[in-house]
Coordinates of C-alpha atoms and ligand atoms in Angstrom, one line a residue:
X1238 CA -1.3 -3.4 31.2
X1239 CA -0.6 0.3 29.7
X1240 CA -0.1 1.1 26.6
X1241 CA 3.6 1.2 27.0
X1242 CA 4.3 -2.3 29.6
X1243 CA 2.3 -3.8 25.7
X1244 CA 4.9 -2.2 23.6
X1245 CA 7.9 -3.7 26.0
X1246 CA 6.1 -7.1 25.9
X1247 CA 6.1 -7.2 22.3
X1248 CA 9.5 -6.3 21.5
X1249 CA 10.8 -8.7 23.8
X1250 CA 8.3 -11.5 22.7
X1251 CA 9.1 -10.6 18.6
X1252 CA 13.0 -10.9 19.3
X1253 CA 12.6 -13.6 21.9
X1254 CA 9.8 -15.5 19.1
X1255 CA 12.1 -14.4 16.2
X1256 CA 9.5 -12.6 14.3
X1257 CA 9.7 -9.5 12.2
X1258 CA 7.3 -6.9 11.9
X1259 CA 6.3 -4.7 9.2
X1260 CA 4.0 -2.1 9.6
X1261 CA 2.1 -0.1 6.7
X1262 CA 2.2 3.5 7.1
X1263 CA -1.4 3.5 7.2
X1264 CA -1.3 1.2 10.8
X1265 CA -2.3 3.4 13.8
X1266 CA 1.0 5.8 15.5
X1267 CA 1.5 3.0 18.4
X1268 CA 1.9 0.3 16.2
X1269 CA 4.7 2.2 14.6
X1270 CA 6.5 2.0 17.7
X1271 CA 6.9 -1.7 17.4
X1272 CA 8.0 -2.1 13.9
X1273 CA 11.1 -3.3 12.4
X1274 CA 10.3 -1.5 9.3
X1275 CA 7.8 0.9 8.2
X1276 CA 6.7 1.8 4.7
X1277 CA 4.6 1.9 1.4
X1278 CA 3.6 -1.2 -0.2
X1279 CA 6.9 -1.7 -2.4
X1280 CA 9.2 -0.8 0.5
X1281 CA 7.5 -3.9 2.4
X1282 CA 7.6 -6.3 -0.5
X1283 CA 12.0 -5.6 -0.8
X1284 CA 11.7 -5.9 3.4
X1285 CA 9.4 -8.7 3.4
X1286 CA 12.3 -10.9 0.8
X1287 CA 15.2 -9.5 2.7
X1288 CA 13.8 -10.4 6.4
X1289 CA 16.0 -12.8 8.2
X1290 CA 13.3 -13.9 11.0
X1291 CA 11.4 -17.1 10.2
X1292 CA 8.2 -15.6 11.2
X1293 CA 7.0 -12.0 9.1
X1294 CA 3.8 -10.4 10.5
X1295 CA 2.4 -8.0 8.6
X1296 CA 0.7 -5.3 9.9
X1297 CA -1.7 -4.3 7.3
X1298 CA -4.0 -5.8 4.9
X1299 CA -4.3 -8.9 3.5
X1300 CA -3.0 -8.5 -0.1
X1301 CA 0.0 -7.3 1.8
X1302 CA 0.6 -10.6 3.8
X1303 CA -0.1 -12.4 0.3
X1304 CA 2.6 -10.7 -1.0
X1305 CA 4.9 -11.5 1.7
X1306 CA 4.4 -15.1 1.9
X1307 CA 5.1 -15.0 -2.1
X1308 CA 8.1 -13.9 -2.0
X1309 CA 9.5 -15.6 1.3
X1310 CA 7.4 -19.5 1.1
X1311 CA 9.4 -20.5 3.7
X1312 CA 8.8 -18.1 6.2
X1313 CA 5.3 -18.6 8.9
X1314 CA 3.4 -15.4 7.0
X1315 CA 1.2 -13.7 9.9
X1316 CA -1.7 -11.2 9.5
X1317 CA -2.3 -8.6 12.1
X1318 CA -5.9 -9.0 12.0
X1319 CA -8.2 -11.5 10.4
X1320 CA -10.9 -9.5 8.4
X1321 CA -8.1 -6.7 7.4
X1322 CA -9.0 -7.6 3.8
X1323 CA -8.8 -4.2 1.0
X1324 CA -12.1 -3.7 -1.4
X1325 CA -10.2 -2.8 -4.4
X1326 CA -8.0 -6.1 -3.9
X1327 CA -11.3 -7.8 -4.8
X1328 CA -12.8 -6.0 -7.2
X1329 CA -12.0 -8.0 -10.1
X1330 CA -12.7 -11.7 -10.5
X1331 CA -10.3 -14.1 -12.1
X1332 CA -13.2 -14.9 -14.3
X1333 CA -13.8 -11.1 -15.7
X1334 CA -9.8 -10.6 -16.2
X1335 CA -9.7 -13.9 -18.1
X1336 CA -12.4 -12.3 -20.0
X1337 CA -10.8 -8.9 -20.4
X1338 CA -7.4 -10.7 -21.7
X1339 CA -9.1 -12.4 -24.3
X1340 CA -11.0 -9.1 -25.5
X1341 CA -7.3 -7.5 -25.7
X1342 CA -4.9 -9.9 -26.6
X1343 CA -2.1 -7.7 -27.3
X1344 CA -1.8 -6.0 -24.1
X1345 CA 0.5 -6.5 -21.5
X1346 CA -1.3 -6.8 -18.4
X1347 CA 0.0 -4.1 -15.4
X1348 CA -1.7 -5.6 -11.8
X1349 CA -1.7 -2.7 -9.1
X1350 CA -0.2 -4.7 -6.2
X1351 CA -3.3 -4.4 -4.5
X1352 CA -4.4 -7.1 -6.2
X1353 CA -5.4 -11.2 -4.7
X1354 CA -2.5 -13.5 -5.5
X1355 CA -5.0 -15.5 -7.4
X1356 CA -5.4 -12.1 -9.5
X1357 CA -1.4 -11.4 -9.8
X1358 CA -0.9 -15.3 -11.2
X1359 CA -3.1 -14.1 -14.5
X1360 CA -0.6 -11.1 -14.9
X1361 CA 2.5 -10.1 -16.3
X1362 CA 4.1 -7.6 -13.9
X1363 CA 2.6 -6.3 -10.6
X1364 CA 3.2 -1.9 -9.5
X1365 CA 2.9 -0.4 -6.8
X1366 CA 2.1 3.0 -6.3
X1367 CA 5.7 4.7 -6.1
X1368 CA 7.1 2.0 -8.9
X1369 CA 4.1 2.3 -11.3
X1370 CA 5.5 5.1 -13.6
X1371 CA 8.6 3.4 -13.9
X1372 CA 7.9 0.4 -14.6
X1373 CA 5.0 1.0 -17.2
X1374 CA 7.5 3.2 -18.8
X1375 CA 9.9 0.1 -18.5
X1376 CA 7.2 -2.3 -20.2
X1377 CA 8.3 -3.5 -23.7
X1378 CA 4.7 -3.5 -24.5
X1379 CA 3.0 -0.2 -25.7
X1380 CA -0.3 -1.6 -25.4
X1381 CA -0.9 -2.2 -21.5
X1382 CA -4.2 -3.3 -19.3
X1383 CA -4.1 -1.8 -16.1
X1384 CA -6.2 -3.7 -13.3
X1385 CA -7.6 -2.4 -10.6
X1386 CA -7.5 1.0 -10.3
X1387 CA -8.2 3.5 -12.7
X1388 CA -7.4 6.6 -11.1
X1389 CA -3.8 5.4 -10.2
X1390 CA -3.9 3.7 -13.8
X1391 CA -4.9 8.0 -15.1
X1392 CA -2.3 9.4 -13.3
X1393 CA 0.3 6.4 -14.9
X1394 CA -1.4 7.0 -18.2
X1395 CA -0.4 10.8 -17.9
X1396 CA 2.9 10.6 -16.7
X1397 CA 3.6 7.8 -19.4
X1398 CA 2.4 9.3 -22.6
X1399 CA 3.8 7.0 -24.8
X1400 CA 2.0 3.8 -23.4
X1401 CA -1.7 3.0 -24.6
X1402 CA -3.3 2.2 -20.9
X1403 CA -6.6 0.3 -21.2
X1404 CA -8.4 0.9 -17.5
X1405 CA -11.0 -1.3 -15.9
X1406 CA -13.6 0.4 -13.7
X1407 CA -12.2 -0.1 -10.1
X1408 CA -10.2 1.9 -7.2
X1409 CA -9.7 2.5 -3.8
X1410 CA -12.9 3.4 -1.8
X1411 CA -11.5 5.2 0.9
X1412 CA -9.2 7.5 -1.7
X1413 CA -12.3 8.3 -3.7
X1414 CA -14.1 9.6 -1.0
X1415 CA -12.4 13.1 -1.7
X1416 CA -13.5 14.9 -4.3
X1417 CA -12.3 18.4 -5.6
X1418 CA -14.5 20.4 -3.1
X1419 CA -12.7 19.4 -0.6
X1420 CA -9.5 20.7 -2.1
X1421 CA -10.9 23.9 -3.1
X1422 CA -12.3 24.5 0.7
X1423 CA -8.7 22.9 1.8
X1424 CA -6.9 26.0 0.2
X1425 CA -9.4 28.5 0.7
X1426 CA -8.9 27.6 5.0
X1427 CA -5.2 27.2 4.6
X1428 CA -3.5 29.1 1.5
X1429 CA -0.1 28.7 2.5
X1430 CA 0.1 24.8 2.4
X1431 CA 1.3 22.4 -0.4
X1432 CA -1.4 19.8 -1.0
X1433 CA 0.0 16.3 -1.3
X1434 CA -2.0 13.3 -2.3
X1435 CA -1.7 9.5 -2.9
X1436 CA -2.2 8.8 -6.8
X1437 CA -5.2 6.3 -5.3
X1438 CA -7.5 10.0 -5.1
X1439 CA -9.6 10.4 -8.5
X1440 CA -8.0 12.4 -11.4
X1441 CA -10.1 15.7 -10.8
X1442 CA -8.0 15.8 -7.1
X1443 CA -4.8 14.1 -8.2
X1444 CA -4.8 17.4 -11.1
X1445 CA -5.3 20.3 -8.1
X1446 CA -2.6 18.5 -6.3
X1447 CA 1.3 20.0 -6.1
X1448 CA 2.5 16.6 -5.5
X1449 CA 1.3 13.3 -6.1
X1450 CA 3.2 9.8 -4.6
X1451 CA 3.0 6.8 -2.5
X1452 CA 2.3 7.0 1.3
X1453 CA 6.2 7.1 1.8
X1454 CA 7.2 9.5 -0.9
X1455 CA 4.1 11.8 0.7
X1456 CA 6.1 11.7 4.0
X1457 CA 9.6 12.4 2.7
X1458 CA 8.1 15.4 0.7
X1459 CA 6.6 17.1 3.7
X1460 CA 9.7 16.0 5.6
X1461 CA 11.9 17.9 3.0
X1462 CA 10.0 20.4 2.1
X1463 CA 10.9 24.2 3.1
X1464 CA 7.4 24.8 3.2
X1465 CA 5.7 24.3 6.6
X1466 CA 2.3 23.9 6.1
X1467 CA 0.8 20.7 3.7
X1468 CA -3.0 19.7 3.4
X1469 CA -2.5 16.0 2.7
X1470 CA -4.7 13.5 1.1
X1471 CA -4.0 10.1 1.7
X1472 CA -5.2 7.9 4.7
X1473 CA -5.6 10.6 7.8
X1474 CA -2.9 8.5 10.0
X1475 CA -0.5 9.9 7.9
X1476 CA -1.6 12.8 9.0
X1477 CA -0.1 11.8 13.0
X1478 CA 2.8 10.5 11.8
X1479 CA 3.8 13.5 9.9
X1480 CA 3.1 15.5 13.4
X1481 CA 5.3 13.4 15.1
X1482 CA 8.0 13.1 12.2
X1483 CA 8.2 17.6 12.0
X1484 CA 6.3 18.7 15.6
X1485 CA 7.6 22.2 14.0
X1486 CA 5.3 22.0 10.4
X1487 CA 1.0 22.1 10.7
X1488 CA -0.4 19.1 8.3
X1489 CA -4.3 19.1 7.7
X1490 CA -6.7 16.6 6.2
X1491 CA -7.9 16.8 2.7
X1492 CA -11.1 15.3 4.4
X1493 CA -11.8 13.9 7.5
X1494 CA -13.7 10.9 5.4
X1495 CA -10.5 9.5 4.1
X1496 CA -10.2 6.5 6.4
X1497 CA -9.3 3.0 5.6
X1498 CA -11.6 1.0 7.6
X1499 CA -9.3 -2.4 7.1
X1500 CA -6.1 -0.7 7.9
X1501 CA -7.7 0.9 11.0
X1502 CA -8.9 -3.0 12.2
X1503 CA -5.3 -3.7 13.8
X1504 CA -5.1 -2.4 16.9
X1505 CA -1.5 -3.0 19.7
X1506 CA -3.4 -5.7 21.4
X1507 CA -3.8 -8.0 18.0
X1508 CA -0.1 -7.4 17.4
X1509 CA 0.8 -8.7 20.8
X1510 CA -1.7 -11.7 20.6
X1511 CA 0.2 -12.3 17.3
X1512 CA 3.7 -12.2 18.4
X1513 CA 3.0 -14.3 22.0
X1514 CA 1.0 -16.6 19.7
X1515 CA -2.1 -16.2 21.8
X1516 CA -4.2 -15.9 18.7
X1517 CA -2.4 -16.2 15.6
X1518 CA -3.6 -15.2 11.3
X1519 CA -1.6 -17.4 9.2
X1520 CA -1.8 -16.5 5.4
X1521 CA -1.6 -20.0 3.6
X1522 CA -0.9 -19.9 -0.4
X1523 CA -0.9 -23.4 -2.3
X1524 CA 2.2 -23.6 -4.1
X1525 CA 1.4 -23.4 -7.8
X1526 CA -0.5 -20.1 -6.8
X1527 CA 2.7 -19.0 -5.6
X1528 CA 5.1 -19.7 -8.2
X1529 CA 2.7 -18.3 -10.8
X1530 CA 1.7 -14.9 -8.4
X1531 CA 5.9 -14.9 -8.3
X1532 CA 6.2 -14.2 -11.6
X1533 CA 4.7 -10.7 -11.6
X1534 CA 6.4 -9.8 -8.3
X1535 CA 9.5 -11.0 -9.7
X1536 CA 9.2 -8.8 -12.9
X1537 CA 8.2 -5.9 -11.0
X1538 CA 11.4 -6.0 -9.3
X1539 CA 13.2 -6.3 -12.2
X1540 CA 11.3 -3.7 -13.9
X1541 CA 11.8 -1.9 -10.9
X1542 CA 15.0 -1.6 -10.6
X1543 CA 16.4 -1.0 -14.5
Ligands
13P713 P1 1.3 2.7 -0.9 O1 1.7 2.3 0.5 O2 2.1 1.9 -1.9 O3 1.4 4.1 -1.1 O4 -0.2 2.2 -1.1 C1 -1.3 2.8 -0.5 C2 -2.4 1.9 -0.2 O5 -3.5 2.2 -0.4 C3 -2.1 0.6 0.4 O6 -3.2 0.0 0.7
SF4_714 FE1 -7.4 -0.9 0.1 FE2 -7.7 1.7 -0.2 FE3 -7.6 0.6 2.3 FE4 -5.4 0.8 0.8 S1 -6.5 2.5 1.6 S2 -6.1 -1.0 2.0 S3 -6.3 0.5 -1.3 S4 -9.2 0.3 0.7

């Protein structure tokens, strides 16, 4: 089969099978080509409750078909690929934030949706990375525990001055791979370009930075932007995307490291086996795991959306 006879099977098999598919802008470019939607993590979660199809797969990582099957029970919750699971979603046990909420019990807890579903039951409202400021801001709380991340939790803390942000030791291990050398070697090889980067990078980068957002909000910039030349730093395949998005504009990588190994798992073939139901990942939740993990999805909408 080539690469295109796949991509004609699978649209016929997803309409024919009634199944959506949402594709994180960190999939691979041809997997792009067979989505019903495409975006960052808060533009899939609005998708994911909105979807009329039975059957949702998620193209992505796990946390991500967790969140889906949350907010839409009913639905058959698919995973594009078995072991697509995200480090910083496990960084933290139930255990240790039981412990931390006992150490600080007058903070609001703030889970980056990145989190396990077993994590987002022990919380009060989940963020992701384009709703975070908002919705800290939006917090009655002023006292606020931020799990996992603490580089997206500095850049909060920053642009919310007025909150007191309590951060854990945890973050994205693909993000924190660049490191302020590369963005001084960046510039010095291409002076004319904007650097964008996700808020996931450490503080030091996130500071050197002209703009800092979520994976879609890096891709509306660039598409926006009069400038034609950007040196992003965020997970390289938005680097392809943005080629293919403004052929006209030169993109580079803020380091060639910055590569989610999970996200890169899913490859065309696992989302055909998924939608002809040759092999199939089904994301199971118990039910009181998703009513309580509801709770801080539901707030973050809410939150969201003052
Ligand atoms: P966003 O899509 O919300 O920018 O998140 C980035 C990410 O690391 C997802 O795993
Ligand atoms: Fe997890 Fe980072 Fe990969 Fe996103 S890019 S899935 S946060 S490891």
């Amino acid at each position: 089969m080539t690469v295109q006879q796949m991509k004609d099977e699978i649209l016929r098999l997803k309409a024919e099978n009634d199944i959506c598919i949402l594709v994180h802008a960190y999939q691979n470019h041809d997997i792009f080509e067979v989505a019903d939607y495409i975006g960052d993590s808060y533009g899939l979660s609005e998708k994911a409750a909105a979807a009329k199809q039975k059957t949702v797969l998620m193209c992505g990582v796990r946390f991500m078909a967790e969140t889906v099957k949350i907010l839409s029970p009913e639905k058959t919750v698919l995973l594009s690929h078995e072991d697509a699971g995200c480090p910083m979603a496990e960084q933290l046990s139930v255990q240790e934030l039981r412990e931390l909420k006992a150490k600080y019990p007058d903070y609001a807890v703030a889970a980056y949706v990145n989190t396990t579903a077993a994590l987002k039951c022990e919380c009060d409202v989940c963020v992701t990375s384009s709703s975070a400021v908002k919705i800290i801001k939006n917090i009655e709380n002023k006292n606020i525990l931020f799990i996992p991340d603490c580089n997206l939790g500095s850049w909060v803390a920053e642009c919310a001055p007025d909150k007191n942000i309590k951060l854990i030791n945890g973050g994205c291990p693909t993000h924190m791979r660049i490191t302020p050398a590369d963005v001084e070697k960046a510039k010095a090889a291409h002076p004319g370009a904007l650097v964008l980067v996700h808020p996931e990078c450490k503080s030091e980068v996130t500071k050197l930075a002209d703009f800092a957002g979520s994976t879609t909000e890096i891709m509306d910039f660039a598409k926006k932007s009069d400038c034609s030349e950007f040196i992003i730093g965020t997970e390289n395949s938005i680097i392809e995307h943005l080629q293919y998005m403004c052929p006209d504009k030169f993109f580079y990588a803020l380091s060639k490291n910055c590569v989610c190994e999970n996200m890169k798992l899913t490859t065309l073939v696992d989302v055909y086996n998924a939608v002809s139901g040759k092999k199939r990942c089904e994301v199971v939740l118990d039910d009181e795991t998703i009513r309580l993990a509801k709770k801080s999805l539901d707030e973050m909408h809410r939150l969201g959306s003052m």
